[in-house]
Coordinates of C-alpha atoms in Angstrom, one line a residue:
M1 CA 39.0 -5.1 -39.5
S2 CA 38.4 -2.0 -37.4
I3 CA 40.6 -0.3 -34.8
G4 CA 37.5 1.7 -33.9
T5 CA 35.6 -1.4 -33.0
A6 CA 38.6 -2.7 -31.0
N7 CA 38.8 0.6 -29.0
Q8 CA 35.1 0.4 -28.1
L9 CA 35.4 -3.2 -27.0
R10 CA 38.3 -2.3 -24.8
L11 CA 36.0 0.1 -22.9
V12 CA 33.5 -2.8 -22.5
R13 CA 36.3 -5.1 -21.3
D14 CA 37.6 -2.7 -18.7
A15 CA 34.0 -2.1 -17.4
V16 CA 33.4 -5.9 -17.1
G17 CA 36.7 -6.2 -15.2
R18 CA 35.4 -3.8 -12.6
L19 CA 32.2 -5.6 -12.0
D20 CA 31.5 -7.6 -8.9
A21 CA 30.5 -10.7 -10.8
D22 CA 31.2 -14.5 -10.9
I23 CA 34.9 -15.0 -11.5
A24 CA 34.3 -17.8 -14.1
A25 CA 31.9 -15.6 -16.0
K26 CA 34.3 -12.7 -16.0
D27 CA 37.1 -14.8 -17.2
A28 CA 35.0 -16.2 -20.1
I29 CA 33.9 -12.7 -21.1
A30 CA 37.5 -11.4 -20.9
M31 CA 38.7 -14.3 -23.1
L32 CA 36.0 -13.7 -25.6
L33 CA 36.5 -9.9 -25.8
G34 CA 40.3 -10.4 -25.9
D35 CA 39.9 -12.6 -29.0
I36 CA 37.4 -10.2 -30.7
I37 CA 39.6 -7.2 -30.0
T38 CA 42.6 -9.0 -31.4
Q39 CA 40.7 -10.1 -34.5
E40 CA 39.6 -6.5 -35.2
A41 CA 43.0 -5.0 -34.5
L42 CA 45.6 -7.5 -35.8
V43 CA 46.7 -7.1 -39.4
L44 CA 49.3 -9.7 -40.6
P45 CA 49.7 -11.7 -43.8
R46 CA 48.2 -15.3 -43.8
G47 CA 49.0 -16.5 -47.3
S48 CA 51.4 -19.3 -46.6
V49 CA 51.7 -22.0 -43.9
A50 CA 54.6 -20.0 -42.3
D51 CA 52.5 -16.9 -42.4
E52 CA 49.5 -18.6 -40.9
M53 CA 51.5 -20.1 -38.0
A54 CA 53.2 -16.7 -37.3
Y55 CA 49.7 -15.1 -37.3
Q56 CA 48.3 -17.6 -34.8
R57 CA 51.3 -17.3 -32.5
T58 CA 51.1 -13.5 -32.6
F59 CA 47.3 -13.7 -32.2
E60 CA 47.7 -15.8 -29.0
Q61 CA 50.2 -13.4 -27.6
V62 CA 48.2 -10.3 -28.3
A63 CA 44.9 -11.9 -27.2
N64 CA 46.4 -12.8 -23.8
S65 CA 47.5 -9.2 -23.3
E66 CA 44.1 -7.9 -24.3
R67 CA 42.3 -10.1 -21.8
D68 CA 43.7 -8.2 -18.9
S69 CA 41.3 -5.3 -18.1
R70 CA 42.7 -2.0 -17.1
K71 CA 41.9 -1.9 -13.4
T72 CA 41.8 1.9 -12.9
M73 CA 39.0 4.2 -13.9
A74 CA 39.9 7.6 -15.4
T75 CA 43.1 8.7 -13.9
D76 CA 41.7 12.2 -13.3
D77 CA 39.4 10.8 -10.6
A78 CA 42.3 10.8 -8.2
L79 CA 42.3 14.0 -6.2
D80 CA 45.0 15.3 -3.8
R81 CA 43.0 16.5 -0.9
A82 CA 46.0 18.0 0.9
A83 CA 46.9 20.0 -2.2
L84 CA 43.3 21.2 -2.5
A85 CA 43.3 22.3 1.1
D86 CA 46.5 24.2 0.7
F87 CA 45.1 26.0 -2.4
L88 CA 41.9 27.0 -0.5
N89 CA 43.8 28.2 2.5
Q90 CA 45.9 30.4 0.3
A91 CA 43.4 31.6 -2.3
V92 CA 40.4 32.4 -0.1
S93 CA 40.6 35.4 2.2
G94 CA 40.1 34.6 5.8
E95 CA 41.0 30.9 5.5
G96 CA 44.0 29.1 6.9
D97 CA 42.9 26.0 8.7
I98 CA 40.9 24.1 6.1
V99 CA 41.2 20.3 5.9
V100 CA 39.4 18.5 3.1
R101 CA 37.6 15.6 4.7
S102 CA 36.1 14.1 1.6
A103 CA 36.1 14.5 -2.1
Q104 CA 33.7 12.4 -4.3
T105 CA 33.4 12.6 -8.1
V106 CA 29.6 12.5 -8.8
S107 CA 29.5 13.1 -12.5
R108 CA 32.0 12.7 -15.4
G109 CA 31.0 14.4 -18.5
M110 CA 32.9 14.5 -21.8
S111 CA 34.5 17.8 -21.0
K112 CA 34.0 18.4 -17.3
K113 CA 33.5 16.5 -14.1
T114 CA 31.9 17.5 -10.7
V115 CA 33.5 16.7 -7.4
L116 CA 31.6 17.2 -4.1
V117 CA 33.9 18.3 -1.3
T118 CA 33.4 18.4 2.4
L119 CA 35.6 20.7 4.5
E120 CA 36.6 21.0 8.1
G121 CA 38.0 24.2 9.7
A122 CA 36.5 26.6 7.2
R123 CA 35.9 30.1 8.4
T124 CA 34.3 31.9 5.4
L125 CA 33.7 29.1 2.9
P126 CA 30.7 26.8 3.4
V127 CA 31.4 23.3 4.6
D128 CA 30.0 21.7 1.5
L129 CA 31.5 22.7 -1.8
A130 CA 31.3 21.5 -5.5
L131 CA 34.2 21.7 -7.9
R132 CA 33.7 22.0 -11.6
V133 CA 36.9 20.5 -13.1
D134 CA 38.2 20.3 -16.7
R135 CA 38.7 16.9 -18.1
S136 CA 41.6 17.5 -20.4
A137 CA 41.9 13.7 -21.2
N138 CA 38.4 13.5 -22.7
N139 CA 37.6 17.1 -23.7
Y140 CA 36.9 16.9 -27.4
L141 CA 34.9 20.2 -27.2
G142 CA 37.9 22.3 -26.4
T143 CA 36.1 24.3 -23.6
T144 CA 37.6 25.2 -20.2
V145 CA 36.3 26.4 -16.9
I146 CA 38.8 29.3 -17.3
D147 CA 36.5 30.9 -19.8
E148 CA 33.5 30.3 -17.6
W149 CA 34.8 32.3 -14.6
G150 CA 34.1 35.8 -15.9
P151 CA 30.5 35.1 -17.0
L152 CA 29.8 33.3 -13.8
R153 CA 30.9 36.2 -11.7
L154 CA 28.7 38.5 -13.8
L155 CA 25.7 36.1 -13.5
W156 CA 26.1 35.9 -9.7
D157 CA 26.4 39.6 -9.2
H158 CA 23.1 40.1 -11.1
G159 CA 21.1 37.5 -9.2
A160 CA 21.0 34.7 -11.7
R161 CA 20.2 31.3 -10.2
I162 CA 23.6 29.7 -10.2
P163 CA 25.7 28.2 -7.4
Q164 CA 27.9 30.9 -5.8
P165 CA 31.3 30.8 -7.4
F166 CA 34.2 31.5 -5.0
V167 CA 37.5 31.0 -6.7
L168 CA 39.1 29.8 -10.0
E169 CA 42.2 27.7 -10.1
P170 CA 43.5 28.2 -13.7
S171 CA 46.9 26.5 -13.7
G172 CA 45.9 22.8 -13.4
T173 CA 48.8 22.2 -11.0
V174 CA 46.7 21.6 -7.9
I175 CA 44.6 18.6 -8.8
G176 CA 45.7 18.0 -12.4
D177 CA 43.2 20.3 -14.2
P178 CA 41.8 23.8 -13.8
F179 CA 38.7 24.0 -11.7
I180 CA 36.2 26.4 -10.1
V181 CA 35.0 26.2 -6.5
F182 CA 31.3 26.7 -5.9
A183 CA 28.9 26.5 -3.0
R184 CA 27.2 23.2 -3.2
A185 CA 23.6 23.6 -4.5
S186 CA 20.7 21.4 -3.7
G187 CA 18.5 19.6 -6.1
A188 CA 19.2 17.1 -9.0
P189 CA 18.9 17.1 -12.8
V190 CA 15.7 15.8 -14.3
G191 CA 15.6 14.3 -17.7
S192 CA 18.3 14.8 -20.3
I193 CA 18.8 16.2 -23.8
Y194 CA 17.0 13.3 -25.4
V195 CA 14.8 12.1 -22.5
P196 CA 12.9 15.2 -21.4
P197 CA 11.0 15.4 -18.1
G198 CA 7.4 14.4 -17.9
P199 CA 4.4 16.8 -17.4
N200 CA 5.1 19.6 -15.0
K201 CA 3.7 23.0 -15.9
A202 CA 4.8 24.6 -12.7
L203 CA 8.4 23.7 -13.2
L204 CA 8.2 24.8 -16.8
A205 CA 6.9 28.2 -15.8
D206 CA 9.6 28.6 -13.2
T207 CA 12.2 27.6 -15.8
A208 CA 10.9 30.4 -18.1
G209 CA 11.3 32.9 -15.3
C210 CA 14.7 31.6 -14.6
M211 CA 15.7 32.0 -18.2
A212 CA 14.3 35.5 -18.5
R213 CA 16.4 36.5 -15.5
V214 CA 19.5 35.3 -17.3
H215 CA 18.6 37.1 -20.4
A216 CA 18.1 40.3 -18.4
V217 CA 21.7 40.3 -17.1
P218 CA 23.5 43.4 -18.6
V219 CA 26.3 42.5 -21.1
T220 CA 27.7 46.0 -21.8
D221 CA 30.8 44.9 -19.8
W222 CA 31.0 41.3 -21.1
P223 CA 34.1 39.7 -19.5
R224 CA 35.3 37.7 -22.5
A225 CA 37.1 40.1 -24.8
D226 CA 38.2 37.2 -27.0
Q227 CA 34.7 36.3 -28.0
P228 CA 32.6 37.9 -30.7
Q229 CA 29.2 39.1 -29.8
G230 CA 25.7 39.3 -31.2
D231 CA 25.5 38.7 -35.0
A232 CA 29.2 38.2 -35.2
F233 CA 29.0 35.4 -32.7
F234 CA 26.6 33.4 -34.8
D235 CA 28.7 33.8 -37.9
A236 CA 31.8 32.5 -36.0
Q237 CA 29.9 29.7 -34.4
F238 CA 28.4 28.6 -37.8
A239 CA 31.9 28.6 -39.4
E240 CA 33.3 26.6 -36.5
Y241 CA 30.6 23.9 -36.5
R242 CA 30.6 23.6 -40.3
A243 CA 34.4 23.3 -40.3
D244 CA 34.2 20.6 -37.5
W245 CA 31.6 18.7 -39.6
Q246 CA 33.7 18.9 -42.8
A247 CA 36.9 17.8 -40.9
L248 CA 35.1 14.5 -40.0
E249 CA 34.8 13.7 -43.7
E250 CA 31.5 11.9 -42.9
S251 CA 28.8 11.3 -45.5
N252 CA 25.4 12.1 -44.2
A253 CA 22.6 13.6 -46.2
V254 CA 20.6 14.8 -43.2
M255 CA 23.5 16.7 -41.7
D256 CA 24.4 18.2 -45.1
A257 CA 20.8 19.3 -45.8
C258 CA 20.6 20.9 -42.3
F259 CA 23.8 22.9 -42.9
D260 CA 22.5 24.0 -46.3
W261 CA 19.1 25.1 -44.8
I262 CA 20.8 27.1 -42.0
D263 CA 23.2 28.8 -44.4
G264 CA 20.3 29.7 -46.7
H265 CA 18.2 31.2 -43.8
R266 CA 20.9 32.7 -41.7
A267 CA 19.3 36.2 -41.8
H268 CA 17.0 34.7 -39.1
A269 CA 20.0 34.2 -36.8
Y270 CA 20.4 37.9 -36.2
G271 CA 18.5 40.1 -33.7
P272 CA 18.6 41.7 -30.2
T273 CA 21.3 40.5 -28.0
A274 CA 21.3 38.9 -24.5
L275 CA 23.5 36.7 -22.3
T276 CA 22.9 33.3 -23.8
H277 CA 23.6 29.9 -22.0
D278 CA 23.5 27.9 -25.3
D279 CA 22.9 24.6 -23.5
F280 CA 19.9 25.5 -21.4
N281 CA 18.2 22.2 -20.7
Y282 CA 17.3 20.1 -17.6
N283 CA 20.4 18.0 -17.7
N284 CA 22.2 21.3 -16.8
M285 CA 19.9 22.3 -14.0
L286 CA 19.4 21.3 -10.4
V287 CA 15.7 21.0 -9.7
E288 CA 13.8 20.8 -6.4
G289 CA 10.2 20.0 -6.8
D290 CA 8.7 22.5 -9.1
R291 CA 11.6 25.0 -8.9
V292 CA 15.0 25.4 -10.6
A293 CA 17.5 25.6 -7.8
A294 CA 20.5 26.3 -10.0
V295 CA 21.5 26.4 -13.7
L296 CA 24.9 24.8 -14.3
D297 CA 27.5 24.3 -17.0
W298 CA 28.1 27.7 -18.6
E299 CA 30.9 26.6 -21.0
F300 CA 29.0 27.8 -24.1
A301 CA 27.8 31.2 -22.6
H302 CA 28.1 34.1 -24.9
V303 CA 26.4 37.3 -26.0
G304 CA 23.9 36.0 -28.5
T305 CA 20.2 36.1 -29.1
P306 CA 17.4 34.8 -26.6
A307 CA 15.9 32.7 -29.4
A308 CA 18.9 30.2 -29.1
D309 CA 18.0 29.4 -25.5
L310 CA 14.2 29.5 -26.0
A311 CA 14.2 27.1 -29.0
Y312 CA 16.7 24.8 -27.3
L313 CA 14.1 24.0 -24.7
W314 CA 11.4 23.2 -27.2
Y315 CA 11.4 19.4 -26.7
A316 CA 11.4 19.6 -22.9
A317 CA 8.6 22.2 -23.0
Q318 CA 6.4 20.1 -25.3
S319 CA 6.9 17.2 -22.9
M320 CA 6.2 19.1 -19.7
G321 CA 3.3 21.3 -21.0
S322 CA 3.6 23.2 -24.2
F323 CA 6.1 25.5 -25.9
S324 CA 3.4 28.2 -26.1
D325 CA 2.9 28.0 -22.3
F326 CA 6.6 28.3 -21.9
L327 CA 6.8 31.4 -24.1
K328 CA 3.9 33.0 -22.3
A329 CA 5.6 32.4 -18.9
Y330 CA 8.8 33.8 -20.3
A331 CA 7.1 36.9 -21.6
N332 CA 5.3 37.4 -18.3
A333 CA 8.7 37.3 -16.5
G334 CA 9.9 40.2 -18.7
G335 CA 11.5 38.2 -21.6
W336 CA 11.4 39.5 -25.2
L337 CA 9.7 37.1 -27.6
P338 CA 11.5 36.6 -30.9
P339 CA 9.5 36.1 -34.1
Q340 CA 8.5 32.5 -35.0
E341 CA 10.9 32.4 -37.9
Q342 CA 13.8 33.0 -35.6
L343 CA 12.6 30.3 -33.1
D344 CA 12.3 27.8 -36.0
F345 CA 15.8 28.7 -37.1
Y346 CA 17.4 28.2 -33.7
L347 CA 15.4 25.0 -33.1
L348 CA 17.2 23.5 -36.1
W349 CA 20.5 25.1 -35.3
G350 CA 20.6 23.9 -31.7
Q351 CA 19.8 20.3 -32.8
L352 CA 22.4 20.5 -35.6
R353 CA 25.0 21.6 -33.1
L354 CA 24.2 18.5 -31.0
G355 CA 24.4 16.4 -34.2
V356 CA 27.9 17.7 -34.9
M357 CA 28.9 17.1 -31.2
G358 CA 27.4 13.6 -31.4
H359 CA 29.4 12.7 -34.5
K360 CA 32.6 14.1 -32.9
A361 CA 32.0 12.1 -29.8
V362 CA 31.6 8.8 -31.7
R363 CA 34.8 9.6 -33.6
N364 CA 36.6 10.1 -30.3
L365 CA 35.1 6.8 -29.0
E366 CA 36.3 4.9 -32.1
E367 CA 39.8 6.4 -31.8
G368 CA 40.1 5.4 -28.2
H369 CA 40.2 8.9 -26.6
F370 CA 37.5 8.2 -24.0
D371 CA 38.3 6.4 -20.7
D372 CA 34.8 5.2 -19.6
V373 CA 32.3 2.8 -21.1
R374 CA 29.5 5.3 -20.4
F375 CA 30.7 7.3 -23.3
G376 CA 29.4 4.5 -25.5
M377 CA 26.1 6.4 -25.2
A378 CA 27.5 8.7 -27.8
R379 CA 26.4 6.4 -30.6
W380 CA 22.8 6.5 -29.3
H381 CA 23.0 10.3 -28.9
R382 CA 24.1 10.7 -32.4
R383 CA 21.2 8.6 -33.7
Q384 CA 18.6 10.6 -31.6
A385 CA 20.1 13.8 -33.1
L386 CA 19.6 12.5 -36.6
F387 CA 16.0 11.5 -35.8
R388 CA 15.2 15.0 -34.6
L389 CA 17.0 16.7 -37.5
G390 CA 15.1 14.6 -40.1
D391 CA 11.8 15.5 -38.5
L392 CA 12.7 19.2 -38.4
L393 CA 13.7 19.2 -42.1
D394 CA 10.2 17.8 -42.9
R395 CA 8.5 20.3 -40.7
L396 CA 10.4 23.2 -42.2
G397 CA 9.8 22.0 -45.8
A398 CA 13.5 21.6 -46.5

C-alpha cells in the first residue's frame, strides 16, 4: 500500500473531473480511480469475518468520497483585480486611475507563476504587464521573487535583455503571494531542459552574445548581502544540495557517484567571478525568430563563475549547432572562456543539481504537496536527469 501512489492518483482524478468528456466515461473513470486510491491508502485489519465486513463498509464509504474530484484548480490562480489596481495606483509614481481589465495565468511552475495583465487608465505603466508571482503552496525550492528584485534592477540598469521590472510587492497581502511587475515582453520559450531546440545557429550565436552581456554586468555592488559570492558561493551551494540529497534518504548509485566526483574535483569550481543566472536555458527565455527577446526567471542568480552558465547550455548548443560554435560566439561577444576542465565540472554539476531537484519534486508529488497533474512530469524529469548523469560519468571516466 502506498500513500504516495494515492496522492498521485488524486491529481489524475481531479484532472479528469475537469475534462469536457462523456459523462458516463468520466463517472466510470472516477469510480475506478476512487477504488484504486482507497485500496492504496486504506489500512485496516482483515483477519476475521467481523474485520472483513468492517473493512468493506469503510472501503465503500472512503471510495465514495474519493470519487468526487476537487473542482477547483490551484487556489492561487484566483486574483483580486481590484486589489492589484489599488496597489499599482499607490506604488507607481504618476498613477492613480488604473483599472485592471484582465488577468490571465499563462504558466504555473513549481515555484512561480506568470500572470499576464491588461490595464486601462495607466499613465506611466504600459498597458500590458506580466506578473511573476511566488507559488508558496507548491514551492519546494524555497526561492522567492523578493530575492530577485535587487539583481533584476542591476541587470536592467546595465542593459541586460530582461523585461523591464517596475515594482516589487513583497508582503503577499495584495494577491496572496509576493510578486514583481514587469513590462510584458514578446516572444515565447523554445524547447525545455530535456527537449532542446532544433538546429538554429543564428539563435545560438545570439544567445551567446546575450549571455556575455549578462556576465559583463558589474557585481562590485551586488544587492544581496545575504548571499556568499564567488568560490564561497559554490561551497555553500554544494553543501546545500548534498544536504538536500541526503535528507531524502534515497538509494541511487548514480547520484552518489556524481556527488563523490564533484567533491573530489571541486578545485575546478573556482575561478573568475561574474553575475551568473544558473538556470540559463531556453525554457527561461522568450525567443522571437533567431533572437532572444528576454531572459526570465532569475531566482538562482548569484555572483559565481561564467562556466556554470556556459556548461548548462551544452545540450541545447549541441542540438542547435555545436558547443564549440557557441563558445566561439561567446568569446567574440567579449566573454571569458573558462578552461575545459572547469566546463566539464560544471556540466556535471548543473545536471546533478537538476537531478536533486527532480528527486525532491517526485517526493513532493508523492506526499501530495502539488496541486496540478502537470507536476506528474517530475517523474519523467528525474529519469532524464539520471540518463544524462550516467552518460556524463562514463564520459568523465568516473
